Amino acid sequence: MQNDLIALNAEYAAAIDDDRLEEWPSFFTERCFYRITTAQNHQRGLPAGLVYADSRQMLADRILSLRKANVYERQGYRHLVSLPLVRSQDGERLRVETGFAVLRTVRNGSTDVFASGRYLDEVVRNRGALKLRRRDVVCDSSRIDTLLAIPL
Amino acid sequence: MQNDLIALNAEYAAAIDDDRLEEWPSFFTERCFYRITTAQNHQRGLPAGLVYADSRQMLADRILSLRKANVYERQGYRHLVSLPLVRSQDGERLRVETGFAVLRTVRNGSTDVFASGRYLDEVVRNRGALKLRRRDVVCDSSRIDTLLAIPL
Amino acid sequence: MQNDLIALNAEYAAAIDDDRLEEWPSFFTERCFYRITTAQNHQRGLPAGLVYADSRQMLADRILSLRKANVYERQGYRHLVSLPLVRSQDGERLRVETGFAVLRTVRNGSTDVFASGRYLDEVVRNRGALKLRRRDVVCDSSRIDTLLAIPL
């Protein structure tokens, strides 16, 4: 199971970093929940997120908009994902927590930390493969880039 | 064993990053050794460390002081821990080396590299669970934040 | 196999970060291919690299020059290596992709991101041990330090 979780996170990160964004929704179940929020909002139990989707279709739509939008200037992203911590297991449903950081390389060539935080996931086994039924992306920073576009 | 070491490091990092500092001493054996030092001092064999403790009680005391001190302003920390390298094994005692980096997110929302270095550990199996008998935190930088407070 | 790949990458990173550069060529097969290039060049299929070697001897020579060169001021490097993704397997030959970042700590003590990118590897089993037959280091940034000296 541990190996499957590691592979899930590695594939997820590589799809985004390689700009294969159209593959991103396939890591989720059909009905799912995806949210980007801040540690502060998460701690206060505020439901609002910076980004929110509750179906695979919504995730796909998000990528479509992103591709069409002119504001989208492709920069280099590099996910660094920690080892997953399984918090609980209930049959085929796992609650998993995983630390991450995303580095960004801008046009002039310099690289900095774009985001860091943790994934709070609900993972299920779907026809053999692990899928995300829910991913809460809880960012350490409360200052999130307003042009935030790529999935985290 | 490799999986147990990975889990130990992941739990250790999550406890600190989630501000569950009171759990930190529980990763060590009752009698233990914990030190934060610099690569330069370590290379020269200087015993002095920036932070030093030789029992689990001393580690607990450190957290107590930290909680009481007003200078302690909670910032966001995020450990990124590499894969552990087992350097030697002598019965139930392992010598392990593990690279790490800690990102820090400050109030204005920006994130930078707070510390990087490697853990030089002596790990023992204690009633089934792996515990740190010794952890030398060797920081790459010789300029360590004088308000250095959180465990690394 | 996954564990062997993880160990290969961890040992490789530790050898460089500990300044045991003379061990670096031993991670490769006798006849091998090593290149550092940029994501932009790689995408365009440009063969030119910033650093290039096609034998273990060339790698060893590179380290020799590096040791002799006065420009080489030793700074602190810290590799953070992601989990390896096996892209294909053909008998004893694996194609593997692995994300990485390298932090650099300079003299005044500050730490920043020196490089990030991914390793595109061809790995073979050689008398029991995994060896790199080819490693393309594809850097996210197109601005690479002209004094680039250490292996990535």
Short mmCIF file of C-alpha atoms in Angstrom, two decimals:
data_model
loop_
_atom_site.label_atom_id
_atom_site.label_comp_id
_atom_site.label_asym_id
_atom_site.label_seq_id
_atom_site.Cartn_x
_atom_site.Cartn_y
_atom_site.Cartn_z
CA MET A 1 0.00 0.00 0.00
CA GLN A 2 2.84 2.37 1.00
CA ASN A 3 4.47 1.78 -2.40
CA ASP A 4 1.22 2.45 -4.23
CA LEU A 5 0.74 5.73 -2.35
CA ILE A 6 4.28 6.79 -3.18
CA ALA A 7 3.71 5.97 -6.85
CA LEU A 8 0.40 7.88 -6.86
CA ASN A 9 2.09 11.01 -5.53
CA ALA A 10 5.10 10.70 -7.82
CA GLU A 11 2.92 10.30 -10.92
CA TYR A 12 0.68 13.17 -9.83
CA ALA A 13 3.66 15.48 -9.39
CA ALA A 14 5.33 14.45 -12.65
CA ALA A 15 2.12 15.03 -14.66
CA ILE A 16 1.94 18.63 -13.42
CA ASP A 17 5.65 19.39 -13.68
CA ASP A 18 5.82 17.97 -17.23
CA ASP A 19 2.86 20.16 -18.23
CA ARG A 20 0.65 17.13 -18.90
CA LEU A 21 -2.16 18.92 -17.08
CA GLU A 22 -4.91 17.09 -18.99
CA GLU A 23 -3.93 13.93 -17.10
CA TRP A 24 -4.44 15.62 -13.76
CA PRO A 25 -8.19 14.82 -13.32
CA SER A 26 -7.48 11.12 -13.89
CA PHE A 27 -5.84 10.89 -10.46
CA PHE A 28 -9.26 11.52 -8.89
CA THR A 29 -12.45 9.50 -8.61
CA GLU A 30 -15.43 10.58 -10.75
CA ARG A 31 -17.06 12.28 -7.80
CA CYS A 32 -14.35 13.91 -5.78
CA PHE A 33 -13.37 16.94 -3.78
CA TYR A 34 -10.38 19.15 -4.46
CA ARG A 35 -9.53 22.30 -2.61
CA ILE A 36 -6.60 24.64 -2.13
CA THR A 37 -6.73 26.47 1.16
CA THR A 38 -4.39 28.08 3.68
CA ALA A 39 -3.21 26.65 6.99
CA GLN A 40 -4.92 29.57 8.73
CA ASN A 41 -8.31 28.94 7.10
CA HIS A 42 -7.98 25.21 7.62
CA GLN A 43 -7.24 25.67 11.32
CA ARG A 44 -10.27 27.91 11.76
CA GLY A 45 -12.45 25.39 9.98
CA LEU A 46 -13.35 27.86 7.26
CA PRO A 47 -14.76 25.94 4.33
CA ALA A 48 -13.80 28.54 1.74
CA GLY A 49 -10.92 27.65 -0.51
CA LEU A 50 -8.92 29.50 -3.11
CA VAL A 51 -9.66 26.78 -5.58
CA TYR A 52 -12.53 24.35 -5.31
CA ALA A 53 -13.91 21.47 -7.36
CA ASP A 54 -16.29 18.63 -6.56
CA SER A 55 -16.15 16.46 -9.64
CA ARG A 56 -13.61 15.22 -12.12
CA GLN A 57 -15.41 17.25 -14.76
CA MET A 58 -14.82 20.45 -12.82
CA LEU A 59 -11.15 19.62 -12.65
CA ALA A 60 -11.05 19.05 -16.40
CA ASP A 61 -12.89 22.37 -16.97
CA ARG A 62 -10.32 24.12 -14.87
CA ILE A 63 -7.51 22.86 -17.07
CA LEU A 64 -9.44 23.87 -20.19
CA SER A 65 -9.82 27.46 -18.92
CA LEU A 66 -6.22 27.48 -17.95
CA ARG A 67 -5.11 26.50 -21.45
CA LYS A 68 -7.31 29.16 -23.02
CA ALA A 69 -6.38 31.97 -20.67
CA ASN A 70 -3.71 34.29 -21.96
CA VAL A 71 -2.57 35.09 -18.45
CA TYR A 72 -1.18 31.62 -18.26
CA GLU A 73 2.52 31.90 -18.84
CA ARG A 74 4.16 28.57 -18.47
CA GLN A 75 6.87 28.57 -15.86
CA GLY A 76 8.88 25.70 -14.55
CA TYR A 77 7.40 23.93 -11.54
CA ARG A 78 9.01 21.19 -9.55
CA HIS A 79 7.12 19.29 -6.87
CA LEU A 80 9.05 17.83 -3.98
CA VAL A 81 6.80 15.38 -2.20
CA SER A 82 7.53 13.82 1.18
CA LEU A 83 6.70 10.32 2.26
CA PRO A 84 3.00 9.71 2.85
CA LEU A 85 1.77 9.18 6.39
CA VAL A 86 -1.26 6.91 6.61
CA ARG A 87 -3.43 8.38 9.37
CA SER A 88 -6.22 5.83 9.31
CA GLN A 89 -7.56 3.01 7.23
CA ASP A 90 -11.20 2.00 6.98
CA GLY A 91 -11.59 -0.89 4.56
CA GLU A 92 -10.53 0.41 1.18
CA ARG A 93 -10.54 4.01 2.33
CA LEU A 94 -7.34 5.62 3.60
CA ARG A 95 -6.73 8.97 5.19
CA VAL A 96 -3.26 10.11 4.26
CA GLU A 97 -1.18 13.19 5.00
CA THR A 98 1.79 14.17 2.85
CA GLY A 99 4.10 17.18 3.02
CA PHE A 100 5.07 18.92 -0.20
CA ALA A 101 6.91 21.90 -1.63
CA VAL A 102 6.71 23.35 -5.11
CA LEU A 103 9.67 25.22 -6.57
CA ARG A 104 9.13 27.70 -9.39
CA THR A 105 11.67 28.75 -11.98
CA VAL A 106 10.81 32.06 -13.62
CA ARG A 107 11.82 33.49 -16.95
CA ASN A 108 15.05 35.08 -15.80
CA GLY A 109 16.13 31.70 -14.52
CA SER A 110 15.94 32.08 -10.77
CA THR A 111 14.22 29.46 -8.67
CA ASP A 112 12.32 30.00 -5.46
CA VAL A 113 9.79 28.26 -3.25
CA PHE A 114 6.38 28.81 -4.83
CA ALA A 115 4.35 26.92 -2.25
CA SER A 116 4.72 24.49 0.60
CA GLY A 117 2.21 22.68 2.72
CA ARG A 118 0.56 19.33 3.07
CA TYR A 119 -1.93 17.22 1.23
CA LEU A 120 -4.78 15.87 3.35
CA ASP A 121 -6.11 13.02 1.25
CA GLU A 122 -8.84 10.47 1.21
CA VAL A 123 -7.68 7.69 -1.05
CA VAL A 124 -9.70 4.76 -2.34
CA ARG A 125 -8.86 1.73 -4.41
CA ASN A 126 -10.70 1.86 -7.70
CA ARG A 127 -10.44 -1.21 -9.98
CA GLY A 128 -6.99 -1.93 -8.65
CA ALA A 129 -5.63 1.61 -8.86
CA LEU A 130 -5.49 4.15 -6.04
CA LYS A 131 -7.51 7.28 -6.68
CA LEU A 132 -7.97 10.50 -4.79
CA ARG A 133 -11.51 10.83 -3.53
CA ARG A 134 -10.55 14.00 -1.73
CA ARG A 135 -7.45 16.19 -1.67
CA ASP A 136 -7.25 19.22 0.57
CA VAL A 137 -4.14 21.19 -0.32
CA VAL A 138 -3.31 23.14 2.84
CA CYS A 139 -0.70 25.78 2.05
CA ASP A 140 1.66 27.08 4.72
CA SER A 141 1.44 30.60 3.40
CA SER A 142 -1.65 32.75 3.54
CA ARG A 143 -0.32 34.86 0.73
CA ILE A 144 -1.13 32.87 -2.33
CA ASP A 145 -0.26 34.12 -5.77
CA THR A 146 -3.47 35.65 -7.18
CA LEU A 147 -2.59 34.29 -10.58
CA LEU A 148 -2.39 30.88 -9.02
CA ALA A 149 -3.15 28.68 -11.89
CA ILE A 150 -1.47 25.32 -11.94
CA PRO A 151 -2.82 22.55 -9.79
CA LEU A 152 -0.85 21.91 -6.63
CA MET B 1 13.62 -1.80 8.37
CA GLN B 2 13.89 0.79 5.55
CA ASN B 3 10.13 1.34 5.77
CA ASP B 4 10.28 1.75 9.55
CA LEU B 5 13.05 4.33 9.23
CA ILE B 6 11.07 6.24 6.63
CA ALA B 7 8.02 6.21 8.90
CA LEU B 8 10.07 7.38 11.89
CA ASN B 9 11.36 10.37 9.96
CA ALA B 10 7.98 11.20 8.46
CA GLU B 11 6.26 11.12 11.87
CA TYR B 12 9.06 13.15 13.45
CA ALA B 13 8.77 15.84 10.77
CA ALA B 14 4.97 15.96 10.89
CA ALA B 15 4.93 16.36 14.69
CA ILE B 16 7.15 19.44 14.45
CA ASP B 17 5.46 20.96 11.40
CA ASP B 18 1.98 20.48 12.92
CA ASP B 19 3.14 22.21 16.11
CA ARG B 20 2.69 19.05 18.18
CA LEU B 21 6.04 19.76 19.82
CA GLU B 22 5.13 17.93 23.03
CA GLU B 23 5.32 14.67 21.07
CA TRP B 24 8.87 15.38 19.95
CA PRO B 25 10.70 13.77 22.94
CA SER B 26 8.77 10.53 22.39
CA PHE B 27 10.83 9.83 19.28
CA PHE B 28 13.90 9.38 21.49
CA THR B 29 14.97 6.75 23.99
CA GLU B 30 14.87 7.71 27.69
CA ARG B 31 18.60 8.32 27.77
CA CYS B 32 19.54 9.92 24.50
CA PHE B 33 21.69 12.52 22.85
CA TYR B 34 20.43 15.38 20.71
CA ARG B 35 22.55 18.11 19.26
CA ILE B 36 22.30 20.80 16.62
CA THR B 37 25.67 21.74 15.20
CA THR B 38 27.20 23.15 12.02
CA ALA B 39 29.02 21.25 9.28
CA GLN B 40 32.13 23.29 10.08
CA ASN B 41 32.12 22.38 13.78
CA HIS B 42 31.28 18.79 13.01
CA GLN B 43 34.18 18.51 10.56
CA ARG B 44 36.61 19.91 13.10
CA GLY B 45 35.33 17.49 15.70
CA LEU B 46 34.23 20.30 18.00
CA PRO B 47 31.84 18.88 20.56
CA ALA B 48 30.00 22.14 21.14
CA GLY B 49 26.54 22.40 19.72
CA LEU B 50 24.02 25.17 19.40
CA VAL B 51 21.46 23.04 21.09
CA TYR B 52 22.26 20.10 23.30
CA ALA B 53 20.31 17.57 25.36
CA ASP B 54 21.21 14.21 26.85
CA SER B 55 17.89 12.90 28.14
CA ARG B 56 14.30 12.80 27.07
CA GLN B 57 13.51 15.00 30.06
CA MET B 58 15.84 17.71 28.79
CA LEU B 59 14.05 17.60 25.45
CA ALA B 60 10.69 17.98 27.22
CA ASP B 61 12.06 20.89 29.26
CA ARG B 62 13.18 22.57 26.10
CA ILE B 63 9.68 22.44 24.68
CA LEU B 64 8.24 23.77 27.95
CA SER B 65 10.55 26.79 27.86
CA LEU B 66 9.74 27.32 24.27
CA ARG B 67 6.01 27.41 24.97
CA LYS B 68 6.47 29.87 27.82
CA ALA B 69 8.83 32.21 26.00
CA ASN B 70 7.20 35.21 24.46
CA VAL B 71 9.87 35.44 21.81
CA TYR B 72 8.37 32.36 20.30
CA GLU B 73 6.31 33.48 17.38
CA ARG B 74 4.86 30.56 15.58
CA GLN B 75 5.84 30.46 11.96
CA GLY B 76 5.15 27.80 9.40
CA TYR B 77 7.80 25.14 9.10
CA ARG B 78 7.92 22.37 6.56
CA HIS B 79 10.45 19.56 6.77
CA LEU B 80 11.55 17.88 3.57
CA VAL B 81 13.33 14.68 4.48
CA SER B 82 15.36 12.56 2.10
CA LEU B 83 15.60 8.81 2.05
CA PRO B 84 17.59 7.33 4.94
CA LEU B 85 20.96 5.76 4.22
CA VAL B 86 21.83 2.94 6.60
CA ARG B 87 25.57 3.26 7.19
CA SER B 88 26.01 0.29 9.49
CA GLN B 89 24.02 -2.18 11.52
CA ASP B 90 25.17 -3.81 14.73
CA GLY B 91 22.45 -6.07 16.08
CA GLU B 92 19.52 -3.82 16.94
CA ARG B 93 21.58 -0.65 16.59
CA LEU B 94 21.67 1.22 13.29
CA ARG B 95 23.75 4.16 12.18
CA VAL B 96 21.74 6.15 9.70
CA GLU B 97 22.34 9.31 7.70
CA THR B 98 19.49 11.34 6.25
CA GLY B 99 19.46 14.63 4.37
CA PHE B 100 16.86 17.24 5.20
CA ALA B 101 15.72 20.77 4.50
CA VAL B 102 13.32 22.93 6.49
CA LEU B 103 11.32 25.64 4.76
CA ARG B 104 9.96 28.55 6.75
CA THR B 105 6.94 30.66 5.89
CA VAL B 106 6.97 34.02 7.64
CA ARG B 107 4.14 36.37 8.49
CA ASN B 108 4.15 38.27 5.21
CA GLY B 109 3.68 34.97 3.46
CA SER B 110 7.02 34.39 1.79
CA THR B 111 8.77 31.06 2.09
CA ASP B 112 12.49 30.43 2.18
CA VAL B 113 14.97 27.76 3.19
CA PHE B 114 15.38 27.99 6.95
CA ALA B 115 17.89 25.19 7.33
CA SER B 116 19.38 22.27 5.45
CA GLY B 117 21.76 19.55 6.46
CA ARG B 118 21.79 15.96 7.51
CA TYR B 119 20.74 13.88 10.46
CA LEU B 120 23.42 11.52 11.80
CA ASP B 121 21.41 9.05 13.82
CA GLU B 122 21.83 6.09 16.05
CA VAL B 123 18.56 4.22 15.99
CA VAL B 124 17.51 1.33 18.21
CA ARG B 125 14.46 -0.90 18.32
CA ASN B 126 12.60 -0.36 21.55
CA ARG B 127 9.63 -2.68 22.28
CA GLY B 128 8.95 -3.01 18.59
CA ALA B 129 9.24 0.68 17.72
CA LEU B 130 12.31 2.45 16.35
CA LYS B 131 13.64 5.18 18.62
CA LEU B 132 16.42 7.70 18.28
CA ARG B 133 19.20 7.03 20.74
CA ARG B 134 21.23 9.79 19.21
CA ARG B 135 20.53 12.47 16.63
CA ASP B 136 23.22 14.89 15.53
CA VAL B 137 21.65 17.58 13.39
CA VAL B 138 24.49 18.86 11.21
CA CYS B 139 23.44 22.09 9.50
CA ASP B 140 25.01 23.16 6.21
CA SER B 141 25.05 26.78 7.26
CA SER B 142 27.26 28.18 10.00
CA ARG B 143 24.90 31.11 10.36
CA ILE B 144 22.11 29.77 12.47
CA ASP B 145 19.21 31.93 13.48
CA THR B 146 19.98 33.09 17.02
CA LEU B 147 16.34 32.76 17.91
CA LEU B 148 16.51 29.20 16.73
CA ALA B 149 13.77 27.64 18.68
CA ILE B 150 11.96 24.79 17.04
CA PRO B 151 13.52 21.36 17.00
CA LEU B 152 15.09 20.41 13.70
CA MET C 1 13.85 -2.84 -7.63
CA GLN C 2 12.17 0.32 -6.30
CA ASN C 3 14.26 0.08 -3.12
CA ASP C 4 17.46 -0.40 -5.11
CA LEU C 5 16.69 2.69 -7.19
CA ILE C 6 16.01 4.72 -4.08
CA ALA C 7 19.30 3.56 -2.55
CA LEU C 8 21.20 4.38 -5.76
CA ASN C 9 19.88 7.94 -5.75
CA ALA C 10 20.45 8.42 -2.03
CA GLU C 11 24.06 7.20 -2.23
CA TYR C 12 24.71 9.31 -5.32
CA ALA C 13 23.41 12.44 -3.59
CA ALA C 14 25.29 11.78 -0.36
CA ALA C 15 28.61 11.25 -2.17
CA ILE C 16 28.33 14.68 -3.80
CA ASP C 17 27.02 16.51 -0.74
CA ASP C 18 29.74 15.02 1.48
CA ASP C 19 32.39 16.15 -1.01
CA ARG C 20 33.37 12.56 -1.81
CA LEU C 21 33.42 13.51 -5.49
CA GLU C 22 35.96 10.84 -6.41
CA GLU C 23 33.25 8.25 -5.78
CA TRP C 24 30.91 9.87 -8.24
CA PRO C 25 32.09 8.00 -11.39
CA SER C 26 31.52 4.66 -9.65
CA PHE C 27 27.77 5.13 -9.93
CA PHE C 28 28.07 4.80 -13.71
CA THR C 29 28.89 1.91 -16.03
CA GLU C 30 32.32 1.93 -17.73
CA ARG C 31 30.83 3.24 -20.95
CA CYS C 32 28.18 5.70 -20.06
CA PHE C 33 26.58 8.99 -20.94
CA TYR C 34 26.23 11.96 -18.64
CA ARG C 35 24.87 15.33 -19.58
CA ILE C 36 23.59 18.46 -17.91
CA THR C 37 21.15 20.35 -20.07
CA THR C 38 18.22 22.74 -19.75
CA ALA C 39 14.52 21.93 -20.05
CA GLN C 40 14.37 24.28 -23.03
CA ASN C 41 17.19 22.57 -24.91
CA HIS C 42 15.86 19.16 -24.00
CA GLN C 43 12.40 20.03 -25.31
CA ARG C 44 13.83 21.25 -28.61
CA GLY C 45 15.86 18.08 -28.93
CA LEU C 46 19.14 19.99 -28.95
CA PRO C 47 21.94 17.58 -28.21
CA ALA C 48 24.28 20.18 -26.74
CA GLY C 49 24.73 20.08 -23.03
CA LEU C 50 26.46 22.31 -20.54
CA VAL C 51 28.39 19.35 -19.27
CA TYR C 52 28.97 16.19 -21.24
CA ALA C 53 30.84 12.94 -20.72
CA ASP C 54 30.65 9.56 -22.42
CA SER C 55 32.86 7.37 -20.27
CA ARG C 56 33.58 6.80 -16.62
CA GLN C 57 37.12 8.03 -17.31
CA MET C 58 35.78 11.38 -18.53
CA LEU C 59 33.79 11.70 -15.33
CA ALA C 60 36.91 10.99 -13.29
CA ASP C 61 38.88 13.55 -15.32
CA ARG C 62 36.23 16.12 -14.63
CA ILE C 63 36.62 15.64 -10.90
CA LEU C 64 40.41 15.85 -11.20
CA SER C 65 40.19 19.21 -12.99
CA LEU C 66 37.71 20.39 -10.46
CA ARG C 67 40.02 19.57 -7.59
CA LYS C 68 42.93 21.34 -9.28
CA ALA C 69 41.01 24.44 -10.29
CA ASN C 70 41.38 27.35 -7.98
CA VAL C 71 37.99 28.69 -8.91
CA TYR C 72 36.48 25.84 -7.03
CA GLU C 73 35.38 27.19 -3.72
CA ARG C 74 33.65 24.56 -1.75
CA GLN C 75 30.14 25.51 -0.77
CA GLY C 76 27.51 23.45 0.92
CA TYR C 77 25.26 21.50 -1.38
CA ARG C 78 22.25 19.48 -0.38
CA HIS C 79 20.42 17.26 -2.83
CA LEU C 80 16.73 16.62 -2.30
CA VAL C 81 15.72 13.71 -4.48
CA SER C 82 12.14 12.64 -5.17
CA LEU C 83 10.88 9.14 -5.58
CA PRO C 84 11.95 7.46 -8.81
CA LEU C 85 9.33 6.78 -11.46
CA VAL C 86 10.06 3.71 -13.56
CA ARG C 87 8.93 4.62 -17.08
CA SER C 88 9.75 1.33 -18.78
CA GLN C 89 11.62 -1.87 -18.22
CA ASP C 90 13.28 -3.93 -20.90
CA GLY C 91 14.97 -6.94 -19.35
CA GLU C 92 17.70 -5.59 -17.10
CA ARG C 93 17.41 -2.09 -18.52
CA LEU C 94 15.19 0.48 -16.85
CA ARG C 95 14.20 3.94 -17.92
CA VAL C 96 13.66 6.02 -14.84
CA GLU C 97 12.66 9.63 -14.18
CA THR C 98 13.37 11.34 -10.87
CA GLY C 99 12.79 14.90 -9.74
CA PHE C 100 15.47 16.68 -7.74
CA ALA C 101 16.47 19.97 -6.21
CA VAL C 102 19.87 21.09 -4.99
CA LEU C 103 20.16 23.69 -2.25
CA ARG C 104 23.33 25.72 -1.88
CA THR C 105 24.62 27.34 1.27
CA VAL C 106 27.06 30.13 0.60
CA ARG C 107 29.78 31.62 2.76
CA ASN C 108 27.61 34.18 4.51
CA GLY C 109 25.36 31.33 5.58
CA SER C 110 22.26 31.85 3.48
CA THR C 111 20.72 28.95 1.61
CA ASP C 112 18.92 29.07 -1.71
CA VAL C 113 17.81 26.80 -4.50
CA PHE C 114 20.85 26.21 -6.70
CA ALA C 115 19.18 23.94 -9.24
CA SER C 116 16.03 21.90 -9.76
CA GLY C 117 14.96 19.55 -12.48
CA ARG C 118 14.76 15.87 -13.23
CA TYR C 119 17.07 13.01 -13.91
CA LEU C 120 16.26 10.98 -17.02
CA ASP C 121 18.13 7.75 -16.43
CA GLU C 122 18.91 4.50 -18.08
CA VAL C 123 19.78 2.08 -15.33
CA VAL C 124 21.26 -1.40 -15.70
CA ARG C 125 22.07 -4.14 -13.25
CA ASN C 126 25.80 -4.76 -13.19
CA ARG C 127 27.05 -7.72 -11.13
CA GLY C 128 24.18 -7.29 -8.72
CA ALA C 129 24.43 -3.52 -8.33
CA LEU C 130 22.42 -0.92 -10.19
CA LYS C 131 24.53 1.42 -12.32
CA LEU C 132 23.73 4.45 -14.41
CA ARG C 133 24.31 3.77 -18.08
CA ARG C 134 22.92 7.17 -18.90
CA ARG C 135 21.90 10.18 -16.88
CA ASP C 136 20.48 13.27 -18.51
CA VAL C 137 20.22 16.02 -15.93
CA VAL C 138 17.47 18.32 -17.24
CA CYS C 139 17.51 21.58 -15.30
CA ASP C 140 14.36 23.67 -14.95
CA SER C 141 16.31 26.88 -15.32
CA SER C 142 18.01 28.03 -18.49
CA ARG C 143 20.27 30.26 -16.47
CA ILE C 144 22.89 27.93 -15.15
CA ASP C 145 25.71 29.19 -13.02
CA THR C 146 28.71 29.62 -15.34
CA LEU C 147 30.98 28.40 -12.61
CA LEU C 148 28.87 25.29 -12.42
CA ALA C 149 31.30 22.81 -11.12
CA ILE C 150 29.90 20.09 -8.94
CA PRO C 151 28.12 17.17 -10.48
CA LEU C 152 24.35 17.34 -10.25
#
